[in-house]
Short mmCIF file of C-alpha atoms in Angstrom, two decimals:
data_model
loop_
_atom_site.label_atom_id
_atom_site.label_comp_id
_atom_site.label_asym_id
_atom_site.label_seq_id
_atom_site.Cartn_x
_atom_site.Cartn_y
_atom_site.Cartn_z
CA MET A 198 2.69 -16.90 -14.33
CA PRO A 199 2.09 -20.62 -13.74
CA ARG A 200 3.88 -22.89 -16.22
CA GLU A 201 0.71 -24.76 -17.14
CA PHE A 202 -0.85 -21.55 -18.45
CA MET A 203 2.17 -20.55 -20.46
CA SER A 204 2.75 -23.73 -22.42
CA VAL A 205 -0.62 -25.06 -23.31
CA HIS A 206 -2.11 -24.00 -26.62
CA SER A 207 -1.50 -23.13 -30.21
CA PRO A 208 -4.32 -20.98 -31.73
CA ASP A 209 -5.90 -24.14 -33.21
CA GLU A 210 -5.86 -25.89 -29.84
CA SER A 211 -7.37 -22.84 -28.16
CA ASP A 212 -10.19 -22.84 -30.71
CA HIS A 213 -10.82 -26.51 -29.95
CA VAL A 214 -10.99 -25.87 -26.21
CA PHE A 215 -13.30 -22.90 -26.68
CA SER A 216 -15.59 -24.88 -28.98
CA ARG A 217 -15.84 -27.85 -26.62
CA MET A 218 -16.43 -25.65 -23.59
CA GLU A 219 -19.04 -23.59 -25.41
CA TYR A 220 -20.79 -26.75 -26.54
CA GLU A 221 -20.98 -28.02 -22.96
CA TYR A 222 -22.14 -24.64 -21.69
CA TYR A 223 -24.92 -24.30 -24.27
CA ARG A 224 -25.94 -27.95 -23.75
CA HIS A 225 -26.46 -27.28 -20.03
CA ASN A 226 -27.99 -23.84 -20.37
CA ASP A 227 -29.82 -23.99 -23.72
CA LYS A 228 -28.46 -20.59 -24.78
CA SER A 229 -26.83 -19.32 -27.92
CA PRO A 230 -24.01 -16.78 -27.73
CA SER A 231 -24.58 -13.05 -27.96
CA VAL A 232 -22.26 -11.53 -30.53
CA ASN A 233 -22.18 -8.03 -29.07
CA ALA A 234 -21.50 -8.17 -25.36
CA ASP A 235 -21.35 -4.41 -24.91
CA ASN A 236 -23.74 -3.06 -27.51
CA ALA A 237 -27.07 -1.31 -26.95
CA GLY A 238 -25.63 0.47 -23.92
CA ARG A 239 -25.10 -2.73 -21.94
CA ASP A 240 -22.10 -3.04 -19.65
CA VAL A 241 -19.47 -5.42 -20.97
CA VAL A 242 -19.03 -6.79 -17.43
CA PRO A 243 -21.79 -9.39 -16.95
CA GLU A 244 -24.38 -8.90 -14.22
CA TRP A 245 -23.43 -12.17 -12.52
CA VAL A 246 -19.94 -10.73 -11.98
CA GLN A 247 -21.09 -7.31 -10.80
CA LYS A 248 -23.54 -8.66 -8.22
CA ASP A 249 -21.30 -11.28 -6.60
CA PRO A 250 -18.06 -10.07 -4.93
CA VAL A 251 -16.61 -13.60 -4.90
CA ALA A 252 -17.37 -14.08 -8.61
CA ALA A 253 -15.81 -10.68 -9.35
CA PHE A 254 -12.69 -11.61 -7.40
CA TRP A 255 -12.49 -14.96 -9.20
CA VAL A 256 -12.92 -13.37 -12.64
CA TRP A 257 -10.24 -10.80 -11.80
CA MET A 258 -7.88 -13.64 -10.83
CA PHE A 259 -8.81 -15.39 -14.08
CA ILE A 260 -7.91 -12.45 -16.33
CA TYR A 261 -4.84 -11.75 -14.17
CA HIS A 262 -3.40 -15.08 -15.36
CA VAL A 263 -4.98 -15.91 -18.71
CA PRO A 264 -2.37 -16.03 -21.51
CA ASP A 265 -2.74 -14.42 -24.91
CA SER A 266 -3.17 -17.76 -26.69
CA ILE A 267 -6.40 -18.47 -24.80
CA VAL A 268 -7.99 -15.12 -25.67
CA ARG A 269 -6.84 -15.40 -29.31
CA LEU A 270 -4.18 -12.71 -29.26
CA SER A 271 -1.18 -13.18 -31.53
CA GLY A 272 1.97 -13.87 -29.54
CA GLU A 273 4.24 -12.41 -32.23
CA GLN A 274 2.47 -9.05 -32.03
CA TYR A 275 3.56 -8.61 -28.39
CA ALA A 276 6.98 -10.29 -28.51
CA ASP A 277 8.74 -7.07 -27.47
CA TYR A 278 6.70 -6.68 -24.26
CA GLY A 279 8.36 -9.53 -22.37
CA THR A 280 5.01 -11.05 -21.37
CA SER A 281 2.31 -13.10 -23.08
CA CYS A 282 -0.45 -11.86 -20.78
CA LEU A 283 -2.74 -8.96 -21.67
CA TYR A 284 -3.34 -8.09 -18.01
CA ALA A 285 0.39 -7.75 -17.33
CA ARG A 286 0.76 -5.34 -20.25
CA LEU A 287 -2.36 -3.33 -19.52
CA PHE A 288 -1.83 -2.90 -15.77
CA ALA A 289 1.95 -3.20 -15.52
CA THR A 290 2.34 -0.23 -13.16
CA GLU A 291 -0.87 -0.63 -11.15
CA ALA A 292 -1.39 -2.30 -7.79
CA ALA A 293 -4.01 -5.02 -7.38
CA PRO A 294 -7.53 -3.51 -7.15
CA ALA A 295 -8.38 -3.01 -3.49
CA ASN A 296 -12.17 -3.49 -3.44
CA HIS A 297 -15.13 -4.85 -5.39
CA GLN A 298 -15.81 -1.73 -7.44
CA ALA A 299 -12.13 -1.41 -8.35
CA ARG A 300 -12.12 -5.02 -9.56
CA ILE A 301 -15.18 -4.33 -11.71
CA ARG A 302 -13.45 -1.28 -13.23
CA VAL A 303 -10.28 -3.27 -13.96
CA THR A 304 -12.27 -6.15 -15.47
CA ARG A 305 -14.24 -3.71 -17.62
CA LYS A 306 -11.06 -2.05 -18.90
CA TRP A 307 -9.52 -5.45 -19.69
CA LEU A 308 -12.61 -6.64 -21.58
CA GLN A 309 -12.87 -3.36 -23.50
CA GLU A 310 -9.22 -3.68 -24.53
CA LEU A 311 -9.81 -7.27 -25.64
CA ILE A 312 -12.81 -6.09 -27.69
CA ARG A 313 -10.63 -3.44 -29.32
CA LEU A 314 -7.97 -6.01 -30.19
CA THR A 315 -10.05 -9.04 -31.16
CA GLY A 316 -13.68 -7.97 -31.61
CA THR A 317 -16.92 -8.37 -29.69
CA GLU A 318 -17.65 -11.90 -30.86
CA ASN A 319 -14.42 -13.22 -29.38
CA VAL A 320 -15.13 -11.47 -26.06
CA SER A 321 -18.68 -12.82 -26.05
CA ASP A 322 -17.28 -16.34 -26.56
CA PHE A 323 -14.72 -15.79 -23.80
CA LEU A 324 -17.36 -14.61 -21.33
CA TYR A 325 -19.53 -17.64 -22.04
CA VAL A 326 -16.56 -19.89 -21.34
CA VAL A 327 -15.75 -18.06 -18.10
CA HIS A 328 -19.39 -18.28 -17.00
CA PHE A 329 -19.39 -21.98 -17.80
CA LEU A 330 -16.35 -22.49 -15.56
CA TRP A 331 -17.86 -20.34 -12.81
CA SER A 332 -21.02 -22.47 -12.87
CA TYR A 333 -18.82 -25.22 -11.40
CA ALA A 334 -16.48 -23.04 -9.34
CA GLU A 335 -19.39 -21.52 -7.43
CA LYS A 336 -20.39 -25.00 -6.22
CA VAL A 337 -17.27 -25.10 -4.04
CA ASN A 338 -17.94 -24.61 -0.31
CA PRO A 339 -18.65 -20.87 0.35
CA MET A 340 -16.45 -20.95 3.49
CA THR A 341 -18.98 -19.13 5.66
CA TRP A 342 -17.02 -20.47 8.64
CA LEU A 343 -13.97 -18.35 7.79
CA GLY A 344 -13.69 -15.33 10.08
CA SER A 345 -12.57 -11.90 8.91
CA ARG A 346 -10.13 -11.03 11.69
CA ARG A 347 -6.52 -10.83 10.58
CA ILE A 348 -5.55 -13.84 12.71
CA HIS A 349 -8.24 -15.94 10.96
CA ILE A 350 -7.04 -14.83 7.53
CA LYS A 351 -3.39 -15.58 8.29
CA CYS A 352 -4.27 -19.03 9.59
CA ALA A 353 -6.31 -19.91 6.48
CA TRP A 354 -3.69 -18.50 4.12
CA ALA A 355 -0.89 -20.43 5.86
CA TYR A 356 -2.89 -23.65 5.44
CA LEU A 357 -3.46 -22.97 1.73
CA GLN A 358 0.20 -22.14 1.13
CA LYS A 359 1.28 -25.30 2.91
CA HIS A 360 -0.87 -27.46 0.65
CA CYS A 361 -0.60 -25.73 -2.73
CA THR A 362 1.96 -26.34 -5.47
CA ASP A 363 4.79 -24.00 -6.46
CA GLU A 364 2.86 -23.02 -9.60
CA GLU A 365 -0.17 -22.00 -7.57
CA ARG A 366 1.95 -19.65 -5.45
CA HIS A 367 2.27 -17.38 -8.48
CA CYS A 368 -1.10 -15.89 -7.52
CA PRO A 369 -1.10 -12.63 -5.57
CA ASP A 370 -1.14 -13.20 -1.83
CA ILE A 371 -3.06 -11.65 1.05
CA SER A 372 -0.42 -8.94 1.52
CA GLU A 373 -1.85 -7.33 -1.64
CA PHE A 374 -5.13 -6.64 0.17
CA LYS A 375 -4.95 -4.46 3.28
CA ALA A 376 -8.52 -4.89 4.54
CA SER A 377 -9.27 -8.19 6.26
CA GLY A 378 -12.62 -8.44 4.48
CA GLU A 379 -10.88 -8.19 1.10
CA SER A 380 -8.32 -10.81 2.13
CA ARG A 381 -11.20 -13.07 3.16
CA LEU A 382 -12.85 -12.68 -0.27
CA PHE A 383 -9.54 -13.36 -1.95
CA ILE A 384 -9.11 -16.66 -0.08
CA ILE A 385 -12.67 -17.75 -0.94
CA ALA A 386 -11.96 -17.01 -4.62
CA TYR A 387 -8.46 -18.51 -4.43
CA VAL A 388 -9.71 -21.98 -3.44
CA ARG A 389 -11.62 -22.01 -6.76
CA ARG A 390 -8.45 -21.44 -8.81
CA VAL A 391 -8.47 -25.04 -10.11
CA PHE A 392 -11.25 -24.00 -12.50
CA MET A 393 -8.99 -21.41 -14.12
CA LYS A 394 -6.90 -24.13 -15.76
CA ILE A 395 -8.59 -23.76 -19.11
CA TYR A 396 -6.54 -26.44 -20.83
CA SER A 397 -8.20 -29.16 -18.76
CA VAL A 398 -11.80 -28.12 -19.33
CA GLY A 399 -12.15 -29.75 -22.73
CA THR A 400 -13.05 -32.87 -20.79
CA GLU A 401 -16.53 -34.03 -19.88
CA PRO A 402 -18.50 -32.14 -17.17
CA GLN A 403 -17.94 -35.18 -14.95
CA LYS A 404 -14.30 -34.09 -14.61
CA LEU A 405 -15.41 -30.67 -13.37
CA LYS A 406 -17.80 -32.30 -10.91
CA GLU A 407 -14.86 -34.30 -9.60
CA LEU A 408 -12.88 -31.07 -9.14
CA VAL A 409 -15.76 -29.64 -7.11
CA TYR A 410 -15.75 -32.76 -4.93
CA GLN A 411 -11.96 -32.64 -4.50
CA GLN A 412 -11.97 -28.98 -3.50
CA ASN A 413 -14.83 -29.49 -1.05
CA ASP A 414 -12.98 -32.44 0.48
CA PHE A 415 -9.87 -30.27 0.82
CA LEU A 416 -11.92 -27.49 2.44
CA ARG A 417 -13.49 -29.97 4.84
CA ARG A 418 -10.00 -30.85 6.10
CA MET A 419 -9.04 -27.18 6.16
CA LYS A 420 -12.14 -26.31 8.20
CA CYS A 421 -11.35 -29.03 10.75
CA SER A 422 -7.80 -27.71 11.17
CA TYR A 423 -9.03 -24.12 11.38
CA GLN A 424 -11.76 -24.83 13.94
CA LYS A 425 -9.43 -26.96 16.04
CA MET A 426 -6.95 -24.10 16.26
CA PHE A 427 -9.51 -21.46 17.20
CA ARG A 428 -11.34 -23.74 19.61
CA TYR A 429 -8.10 -23.97 21.61
CA GLU A 430 -7.57 -20.24 21.27
CA LYS A 431 -11.03 -19.47 22.69
CA THR A 432 -10.56 -21.91 25.58
CA ASP A 433 -7.16 -20.45 26.35
CA SER A 434 -8.56 -16.90 26.22
CA ARG A 435 -11.34 -17.75 28.68
CA VAL A 436 -8.89 -19.35 31.11
CA GLN A 437 -6.58 -16.36 31.02
CA ILE A 438 -9.40 -13.84 31.45
CA SER A 439 -10.86 -15.81 34.37
CA ALA A 440 -7.48 -15.93 36.07
CA LEU A 441 -6.71 -12.24 35.70
CA ILE A 442 -9.92 -10.38 36.55
CA SER A 443 -12.47 -10.44 39.36
CA PRO A 444 -15.90 -12.11 39.08
CA GLU A 445 -17.56 -8.66 39.02
CA ALA A 446 -15.31 -7.57 36.14
CA ARG A 447 -16.00 -10.84 34.28
CA ASN A 448 -19.76 -10.28 34.54
CA ALA A 449 -19.40 -6.71 33.32
CA LEU A 450 -17.19 -7.89 30.45
CA ARG A 451 -19.71 -10.57 29.48
CA LYS A 452 -22.56 -8.01 29.37
CA MET A 453 -20.51 -5.50 27.36
CA ALA A 454 -19.44 -8.17 24.87
CA LYS A 455 -23.03 -9.32 24.39
CA LYS A 456 -24.27 -5.76 23.94
CA ASN A 457 -21.60 -5.03 21.32
CA ASN A 458 -21.96 -8.42 19.59
CA LEU A 459 -18.31 -9.30 20.29
CA THR A 460 -16.51 -12.15 21.99
CA GLN A 461 -15.23 -11.44 25.48
CA ALA A 462 -11.66 -11.55 24.19
CA GLU A 463 -12.48 -9.03 21.45
CA MET A 464 -14.28 -6.76 23.93
CA LEU A 465 -11.35 -6.88 26.34
CA ASP A 466 -8.95 -6.13 23.49
CA LYS A 467 -11.07 -3.13 22.48
CA LEU A 468 -11.23 -1.79 26.04
CA ILE A 469 -7.48 -2.11 26.60
CA LEU A 470 -6.60 -0.36 23.35
CA SER A 471 -9.11 2.41 24.03
CA ALA A 472 -7.74 2.93 27.55
CA ASP A 473 -4.20 2.91 26.18
CA ARG A 474 -5.03 5.68 23.69
CA LEU A 475 -6.59 7.80 26.45
CA PHE A 476 -3.56 7.22 28.68
CA MET A 477 -1.15 8.23 25.90
CA GLN A 478 -3.15 11.40 25.21
CA LYS A 479 -3.16 12.31 28.90
CA THR A 480 0.57 11.59 29.19
CA ALA A 481 1.32 13.72 26.15
CA GLY A 482 -0.68 16.53 27.72
CA ASP A 483 1.27 16.26 30.99
CA TYR A 484 4.61 16.45 29.17
CA SER A 485 3.52 19.50 27.21
CA ARG A 486 3.12 21.59 30.33
#
């Protein structure tokens, strides 16, 4: 748990932050809060979370870290648990959710537990605050340039780890998510983590706009580094392929790659692995005789 989350608020200070953030949210959106977030058969998980996998990932990361003081839970009540985080108590023995639907289920369970402990009005207030923060977080570059192959993910994650603080490394890391697509979503949500620092959001919206600018500037530099690395990789791959196979094979490879919507390097990788599996099966058959 990052130190800045753990030390920030007394209940009175939390109320002040909530009030200021709600004021700013309502001022920008001209809405009044709904007292019963999950009544009348409505799902307690907001639609904007359910429909956007990045938003769902970001909200999951938010509740993963948020301390009891921010969600108006009494610290004394849970002194024997060794943690001041509802998520840590509720999901102590569970692995990180592995896909979008699992994150929705976990978020729903967390919100329902918070309703049970503090009431629907508090949860409604909390969700308005989270939505207010997301309205800025979603303005950060969507990172459409980030590939989903494992090598792309590892490169991006290494860059983030190199440039983040020790406190920020308390987040889960990509090893928690086995599928490359899930790791990619995690990274896109992770770069928006600056908006999870609730204690700093009692400031004017201009401060949040500056955070958007800062993160986009950081991602611009990250994109340049990323593209530079994979530009060299692609050039190197083409040189090696050209040197190792005949012109006829290169033409065939180019056509196959185009037909399968893959790069030539990816197509060659696929062909080699497929041939290797067939060879191993044939070899196993020969030995069995």
